[in-house]
Amino acid sequence: MSRLNLDEMSAFMAVVETGSFVAGGRSLGLTRSAAGKAITRLEAHLGVRLLNRTTRNMSVTDDGQLFYQHCIQIFSQLEEAQDSVGQKAGAPRGNLRISLPDALGRLLVLPLLAEYQRLWPDVQVDASFSDRVVDIIDEGFDLAVRIGNHATDSSLVSRTVAHHRAVICAAPAYVQAYGAPQTADDLLHHQCLVFSSRMKRQPWRLQEASGEWLKVSPNSRLRLDSAEAIRDAALLGLGLAYLPAFLAADYLENGRLKQLLQAYGTEEVPVQAIYPSKRHLPPKVRGFIDLMVERWKC
């Protein structure tokens, strides 16, 4: 079987990522017609249809989605090969694909990305902001930043880059209407805003004065998969929230949220950088991890 044409693969990826032949072709300096012909040749080579085309719309087939994921991995590996032999003194360069939790990413990581690009102008960054736990390898990410301990398989490496603590809080209006819990058991009589992802609810962990840890699964009529959405729901008086301190700090300071159950401790939660296990970590990845550690003094 003859080899795939990288230019045709690039055209296919560009069209998928932009959602149109015109924009995809333009991003590569091609006309709409040239981009379309490149993908037609690629489909003929593979013997499958990658894109469904109508006069008004374009959509990616199941085979196209699968092939696109492989293309991401192939071009990532090509980029790594280029980086490994083409960098001067190990300077970061190329494209860094990073997955970030939505709130932490925008509040704390985005400023670091700006600084990182000032330090290393030869790096381009594709950042995905979502609380969804991505499959780093299958989806072609170089690096993911995640909150909490995450079990990883042998193909992944994790490094703690920061820590944060949680706070239990609620809007003053909620406290005025329903009172403030005095003990962990009181949580069973309150409406709590719980983080839930993929049908799995996150428990609240509290430490008593004796040092004993309690795992509480509070009552909840409203479950959300976004920490910022939980904060916003708390601000609306919809219940008690168990939030990262960095997300609640400004609202506790201005009085829009009130901290509760302060007699209890909360666990120190790690913020982890997770990346594919490789003998030679690309400088673009190592550089950003090192920047996070340096700025957050972990």
CSV table of C-alpha atoms in Angstrom, one decimal:
chain,number,residue,atom,x,y,z
A,1,MET,CA,0.0,0.0,0.0
A,2,SER,CA,1.4,3.4,-1.0
A,3,ARG,CA,2.2,6.0,1.7
A,4,LEU,CA,-0.3,8.6,2.8
A,5,ASN,CA,0.3,12.2,1.6
A,6,LEU,CA,0.9,14.5,4.5
A,7,ASP,CA,-0.3,17.6,2.6
A,8,GLU,CA,-3.7,15.8,2.0
A,9,MET,CA,-3.9,14.8,5.7
A,10,SER,CA,-3.2,18.5,6.6
A,11,ALA,CA,-6.0,19.6,4.4
A,12,PHE,CA,-8.4,17.1,5.9
A,13,MET,CA,-7.4,18.3,9.5
A,14,ALA,CA,-7.8,21.9,8.6
A,15,VAL,CA,-11.3,21.4,7.1
A,16,VAL,CA,-12.4,19.4,10.1
A,17,GLU,CA,-11.1,22.0,12.6
A,18,THR,CA,-12.5,25.0,10.8
A,19,GLY,CA,-15.7,23.3,9.7
A,20,SER,CA,-15.5,24.3,6.1
A,21,PHE,CA,-13.5,23.8,2.9
A,22,VAL,CA,-13.1,27.5,2.4
A,23,ALA,CA,-11.7,28.3,5.8
A,24,GLY,CA,-9.7,25.1,6.0
A,25,GLY,CA,-8.1,25.7,2.6
A,26,ARG,CA,-7.4,29.4,3.4
A,27,SER,CA,-5.6,28.4,6.6
A,28,LEU,CA,-3.2,26.4,4.4
A,29,GLY,CA,-3.0,28.9,1.5
A,30,LEU,CA,-5.3,26.7,-0.7
A,31,THR,CA,-8.4,27.4,-2.6
A,32,ARG,CA,-11.7,25.7,-1.7
A,33,SER,CA,-11.3,23.6,-4.8
A,34,ALA,CA,-7.8,22.5,-4.0
A,35,ALA,CA,-8.7,21.6,-0.4
A,36,GLY,CA,-11.7,19.5,-1.7
A,37,LYS,CA,-9.6,17.7,-4.3
A,38,ALA,CA,-6.9,16.9,-1.7
A,39,ILE,CA,-9.5,15.3,0.6
A,40,THR,CA,-11.1,13.4,-2.3
A,41,ARG,CA,-7.6,11.9,-3.2
A,42,LEU,CA,-7.2,11.0,0.5
A,43,GLU,CA,-10.6,9.3,0.6
A,44,ALA,CA,-9.7,7.3,-2.6
A,45,HIS,CA,-6.4,6.3,-1.1
A,46,LEU,CA,-8.1,5.1,2.1
A,47,GLY,CA,-11.1,3.6,0.4
A,48,VAL,CA,-13.5,5.3,2.9
A,49,ARG,CA,-15.6,8.5,3.0
A,50,LEU,CA,-14.2,10.9,5.6
A,51,LEU,CA,-16.6,13.8,5.1
A,52,ASN,CA,-20.3,14.0,4.1
A,53,ARG,CA,-20.9,16.9,1.7
A,54,THR,CA,-24.0,18.7,0.7
A,55,THR,CA,-24.4,22.0,-1.1
A,56,ARG,CA,-24.9,23.7,2.3
A,57,ASN,CA,-23.3,21.5,5.0
A,58,MET,CA,-20.2,19.4,5.7
A,59,SER,CA,-20.0,16.8,8.4
A,60,VAL,CA,-17.4,14.3,9.5
A,61,THR,CA,-18.2,10.6,9.2
A,62,ASP,CA,-17.4,8.0,11.9
A,63,ASP,CA,-14.4,6.9,9.8
A,64,GLY,CA,-13.5,10.5,9.5
A,65,GLN,CA,-13.6,11.1,13.2
A,66,LEU,CA,-11.4,8.0,13.8
A,67,PHE,CA,-8.9,9.0,11.1
A,68,TYR,CA,-8.8,12.6,12.5
A,69,GLN,CA,-7.7,11.3,15.9
A,70,HIS,CA,-5.0,9.3,14.3
A,71,CYS,CA,-3.9,12.3,12.3
A,72,ILE,CA,-3.5,14.3,15.5
A,73,GLN,CA,-1.2,11.7,16.9
A,74,ILE,CA,0.8,11.4,13.7
A,75,PHE,CA,1.4,15.1,13.4
A,76,SER,CA,2.2,15.3,17.1
A,77,GLN,CA,4.9,12.6,16.8
A,78,LEU,CA,6.3,14.4,13.7
A,79,GLU,CA,6.5,17.6,15.6
A,80,GLU,CA,8.2,15.9,18.5
A,81,ALA,CA,10.7,14.4,16.1
A,82,GLN,CA,11.4,17.8,14.7
A,83,ASP,CA,11.7,19.3,18.1
A,84,SER,CA,14.1,16.7,19.3
A,85,VAL,CA,16.7,17.5,16.6
A,86,GLY,CA,15.9,21.0,15.6
A,87,GLN,CA,15.9,23.0,18.8
A,88,LYS,CA,18.7,25.2,19.9
A,89,ALA,CA,19.8,24.5,23.5
A,90,GLY,CA,16.5,22.8,24.1
A,91,ALA,CA,14.4,25.9,23.6
A,92,PRO,CA,10.6,25.2,23.5
A,93,ARG,CA,9.0,25.5,20.1
A,94,GLY,CA,6.1,24.0,18.1
A,95,ASN,CA,2.5,23.6,19.2
A,96,LEU,CA,1.5,22.8,22.8
A,97,ARG,CA,-1.9,21.2,23.1
A,98,ILE,CA,-3.1,21.5,26.7
A,99,SER,CA,-6.3,20.5,28.5
A,100,LEU,CA,-7.4,22.6,31.5
A,101,PRO,CA,-10.2,22.6,34.1
A,102,ASP,CA,-12.5,25.5,33.1
A,103,ALA,CA,-12.3,27.7,36.2
A,104,LEU,CA,-8.7,27.0,37.3
A,105,GLY,CA,-7.6,27.2,33.7
A,106,ARG,CA,-9.0,30.6,33.1
A,107,LEU,CA,-8.2,32.2,36.5
A,108,LEU,CA,-4.8,30.7,37.2
A,109,VAL,CA,-3.3,29.0,34.2
A,110,LEU,CA,-4.2,31.4,31.4
A,111,PRO,CA,-2.0,34.2,32.9
A,112,LEU,CA,0.9,31.6,32.9
A,113,LEU,CA,0.2,30.7,29.3
A,114,ALA,CA,0.6,34.4,28.4
A,115,GLU,CA,3.9,34.6,30.3
A,116,TYR,CA,5.0,31.3,28.7
A,117,GLN,CA,4.4,32.6,25.2
A,118,ARG,CA,6.3,35.8,26.0
A,119,LEU,CA,9.3,33.7,27.2
A,120,TRP,CA,9.1,31.3,24.2
A,121,PRO,CA,7.7,33.1,21.1
A,122,ASP,CA,8.2,30.0,18.9
A,123,VAL,CA,5.5,28.1,20.8
A,124,GLN,CA,1.9,28.1,19.7
A,125,VAL,CA,-0.7,26.9,22.2
A,126,ASP,CA,-4.0,25.1,21.7
A,127,ALA,CA,-5.8,25.2,25.0
A,128,SER,CA,-9.1,23.3,25.8
A,129,PHE,CA,-11.0,24.7,28.8
A,130,SER,CA,-13.4,22.0,30.2
A,131,ASP,CA,-14.1,20.1,33.4
A,132,ARG,CA,-14.4,17.0,31.3
A,133,VAL,CA,-11.6,14.5,31.9
A,134,VAL,CA,-10.0,14.0,28.5
A,135,ASP,CA,-8.2,11.0,27.1
A,136,ILE,CA,-4.8,12.6,26.8
A,137,ILE,CA,-3.3,10.1,24.3
A,138,ASP,CA,-6.4,9.3,22.2
A,139,GLU,CA,-7.3,13.0,21.9
A,140,GLY,CA,-3.7,14.1,21.1
A,141,PHE,CA,-3.0,16.4,24.1
A,142,ASP,CA,0.6,17.0,25.2
A,143,LEU,CA,-0.4,17.9,28.7
A,144,ALA,CA,-3.5,18.1,31.0
A,145,VAL,CA,-3.8,20.0,34.3
A,146,ARG,CA,-6.3,18.3,36.7
A,147,ILE,CA,-7.5,18.9,40.2
A,148,GLY,CA,-7.3,16.0,42.6
A,149,ASN,CA,-5.5,12.7,42.6
A,150,HIS,CA,-6.0,10.9,39.3
A,151,ALA,CA,-5.1,7.3,38.8
A,152,THR,CA,-3.0,7.0,35.7
A,153,ASP,CA,-1.9,4.0,33.7
A,154,SER,CA,1.6,3.2,32.7
A,155,SER,CA,1.4,5.4,29.6
A,156,LEU,CA,0.9,8.5,31.7
A,157,VAL,CA,3.0,10.4,34.2
A,158,SER,CA,1.7,12.9,36.9
A,159,ARG,CA,3.5,15.7,38.7
A,160,THR,CA,2.0,17.8,41.5
A,161,VAL,CA,2.4,21.5,40.6
A,162,ALA,CA,0.2,23.1,43.3
A,163,HIS,CA,-2.2,22.5,46.1
A,164,HIS,CA,-5.5,24.1,47.1
A,165,ARG,CA,-8.0,23.8,49.9
A,166,ALA,CA,-11.7,23.7,49.7
A,167,VAL,CA,-14.2,25.9,51.6
A,168,ILE,CA,-17.8,25.4,52.5
A,169,CYS,CA,-19.9,28.5,51.8
A,170,ALA,CA,-23.3,29.8,51.0
A,171,ALA,CA,-24.9,33.1,50.1
A,172,PRO,CA,-26.1,35.2,53.1
A,173,ALA,CA,-29.6,34.9,51.8
A,174,TYR,CA,-29.5,31.1,52.0
A,175,VAL,CA,-28.1,31.3,55.6
A,176,GLN,CA,-30.8,33.8,56.6
A,177,ALA,CA,-33.6,31.5,55.2
A,178,TYR,CA,-32.3,28.1,56.3
A,179,GLY,CA,-29.7,28.7,59.0
A,180,ALA,CA,-26.1,27.8,59.1
A,181,PRO,CA,-25.0,24.1,59.7
A,182,GLN,CA,-23.0,23.7,62.9
A,183,THR,CA,-21.8,20.2,62.5
A,184,ALA,CA,-21.1,17.8,59.6
A,185,ASP,CA,-24.3,15.9,60.4
A,186,ASP,CA,-26.3,19.1,59.8
A,187,LEU,CA,-25.4,18.9,56.1
A,188,LEU,CA,-28.0,16.2,55.8
A,189,HIS,CA,-30.7,18.8,56.5
A,190,HIS,CA,-29.5,21.3,53.9
A,191,GLN,CA,-29.6,21.6,50.2
A,192,CYS,CA,-26.0,21.1,48.9
A,193,LEU,CA,-24.6,21.9,45.5
A,194,VAL,CA,-22.6,18.8,44.4
A,195,PHE,CA,-20.1,18.3,41.7
A,196,SER,CA,-21.1,15.4,39.5
A,197,SER,CA,-19.4,14.1,36.3
A,198,ARG,CA,-20.2,11.0,34.4
A,199,MET,CA,-22.9,10.1,36.9
A,200,LYS,CA,-20.3,10.1,39.7
A,201,ARG,CA,-20.8,12.5,42.6
A,202,GLN,CA,-17.9,14.0,44.4
A,203,PRO,CA,-18.1,13.6,48.2
A,204,TRP,CA,-17.2,16.3,50.7
A,205,ARG,CA,-14.2,15.5,53.0
A,206,LEU,CA,-14.1,17.2,56.4
A,207,GLN,CA,-11.6,16.9,59.2
A,208,GLU,CA,-12.7,17.0,62.8
A,209,ALA,CA,-10.7,18.6,65.6
A,210,SER,CA,-9.6,15.1,66.7
A,211,GLY,CA,-7.9,14.7,63.3
A,212,GLU,CA,-10.5,12.1,62.1
A,213,TRP,CA,-11.6,12.5,58.5
A,214,LEU,CA,-15.3,12.3,57.5
A,215,LYS,CA,-16.5,11.6,54.0
A,216,VAL,CA,-19.9,13.3,53.6
A,217,SER,CA,-22.4,12.6,50.8
A,218,PRO,CA,-24.7,15.5,51.3
A,219,ASN,CA,-28.3,15.9,50.1
A,220,SER,CA,-28.5,17.5,46.7
A,221,ARG,CA,-31.3,18.4,44.4
A,222,LEU,CA,-28.9,20.2,42.0
A,223,ARG,CA,-25.8,18.6,40.7
A,224,LEU,CA,-23.4,20.3,38.3
A,225,ASP,CA,-20.3,19.4,36.4
A,226,SER,CA,-18.7,22.8,36.6
A,227,ALA,CA,-17.1,24.4,39.7
A,228,GLU,CA,-17.9,27.8,38.4
A,229,ALA,CA,-21.5,26.8,37.9
A,230,ILE,CA,-21.6,25.6,41.5
A,231,ARG,CA,-20.2,28.9,42.7
A,232,ASP,CA,-22.8,30.8,40.6
A,233,ALA,CA,-25.6,28.6,42.0
A,234,ALA,CA,-24.4,29.3,45.5
A,235,LEU,CA,-24.4,33.1,44.8
A,236,LEU,CA,-28.1,32.7,43.8
A,237,GLY,CA,-28.9,31.2,47.2
A,238,LEU,CA,-29.6,27.7,45.9
A,239,GLY,CA,-27.6,25.8,48.5
A,240,LEU,CA,-24.3,25.2,50.2
A,241,ALA,CA,-21.2,24.8,48.1
A,242,TYR,CA,-17.9,23.0,48.6
A,243,LEU,CA,-15.5,25.1,46.5
A,244,PRO,CA,-11.8,25.5,45.8
A,245,ALA,CA,-10.7,28.5,47.9
A,246,PHE,CA,-9.2,30.3,44.8
A,247,LEU,CA,-12.7,30.3,43.2
A,248,ALA,CA,-14.5,31.6,46.3
A,249,ALA,CA,-11.9,34.0,47.7
A,250,ASP,CA,-13.2,37.3,46.1
A,251,TYR,CA,-16.8,36.5,47.0
A,252,LEU,CA,-15.9,35.7,50.6
A,253,GLU,CA,-14.0,38.9,50.8
A,254,ASN,CA,-16.8,41.1,49.5
A,255,GLY,CA,-19.5,39.3,51.5
A,256,ARG,CA,-21.5,37.7,48.7
A,257,LEU,CA,-20.6,34.3,50.1
A,258,LYS,CA,-20.2,33.3,53.8
A,259,GLN,CA,-17.8,30.6,54.9
A,260,LEU,CA,-19.4,27.9,57.0
A,261,LEU,CA,-18.3,25.0,59.3
A,262,GLN,CA,-14.9,26.7,59.9
A,263,ALA,CA,-14.3,24.4,62.9
A,264,TYR,CA,-13.7,21.6,60.4
A,265,GLY,CA,-10.6,21.3,58.2
A,266,THR,CA,-10.7,20.5,54.6
A,267,GLU,CA,-8.3,18.3,52.6
A,268,GLU,CA,-5.3,19.7,50.7
A,269,VAL,CA,-6.1,18.9,47.1
A,270,PRO,CA,-3.3,18.5,44.6
A,271,VAL,CA,-3.2,20.2,41.2
A,272,GLN,CA,-1.5,17.8,38.8
A,273,ALA,CA,0.2,18.0,35.5
A,274,ILE,CA,-0.4,14.8,33.6
A,275,TYR,CA,1.4,13.9,30.4
A,276,PRO,CA,2.3,10.9,28.2
A,277,SER,CA,5.2,8.9,29.5
A,278,LYS,CA,8.2,9.5,27.3
A,279,ARG,CA,12.0,9.0,27.7
A,280,HIS,CA,12.6,12.5,26.4
A,281,LEU,CA,10.0,15.0,27.5
A,282,PRO,CA,9.6,17.7,24.8
A,283,PRO,CA,11.0,21.1,25.9
A,284,LYS,CA,7.7,22.8,25.2
A,285,VAL,CA,6.0,20.5,27.8
A,286,ARG,CA,8.8,20.5,30.3
A,287,GLY,CA,9.0,24.3,30.1
A,288,PHE,CA,5.4,24.9,30.9
A,289,ILE,CA,5.4,22.4,33.8
A,290,ASP,CA,8.5,24.1,35.2
A,291,LEU,CA,6.8,27.5,34.9
A,292,MET,CA,3.8,26.3,36.9
A,293,VAL,CA,6.0,24.9,39.6
A,294,GLU,CA,8.1,28.0,39.8
A,295,ARG,CA,5.2,30.5,39.9
A,296,TRP,CA,3.1,28.4,42.3
A,297,LYS,CA,6.1,27.4,44.5
A,298,CYS,CA,4.9,23.8,44.9
